[in-house]
């Protein structure tokens, strides 16, 4: 389906308001028409240094991370582009592991980081020819001037994917749903694990 949004005051998190549809799947030029390959997964949004809001998302069948933009967090988003390398090639098109569930993070120094990946093997419809990540989530640093162009990456941030023996992540291996947070001077990477479908952080 399409993306909808809910909002709440930070001082009253029991008072949620439905904001309606903020972005339609068919706005993405690469959105597949075949139903089994056009699902939208786990988006994330961040405000850029230019004040606009950037919505990062993944559509099955594209292998790419797409971006939409809006002047308001719950407004009507417009398609903006695909996260890409400096040569213009979208990430996901250079034999990298599957791009999935993007998590985007703006640090205190305005540097922009994108976290992505999926670690469970064996679903050909979902993976659509791409391979799952065996080494955990990927991290890309993006150019804050356009919020699309990769400056560095992919780098692996040390949360084990399929290979967990001897890593300290036995029973808590990365599956999907990357999300970065910062509290004071400490960074917390939150993710869904492979077997028990609970959220963990490291």
Short mmCIF file of N, CA and C in Angstrom, two decimals, residues 5 138 181:
data_model
loop_
_atom_site.label_atom_id
_atom_site.label_comp_id
_atom_site.label_asym_id
_atom_site.label_seq_id
_atom_site.Cartn_x
_atom_site.Cartn_y
_atom_site.Cartn_z
N UNK A 5 0.77 8.47 7.82
CA UNK A 5 1.54 9.04 8.93
C UNK A 5 0.62 9.30 10.13
N UNK A 138 24.69 -2.84 6.58
CA UNK A 138 25.62 -1.95 5.89
C UNK A 138 25.39 -0.51 6.32
N UNK A 181 20.16 5.59 17.02
CA UNK A 181 19.80 6.66 17.96
C UNK A 181 21.06 7.12 18.69
#
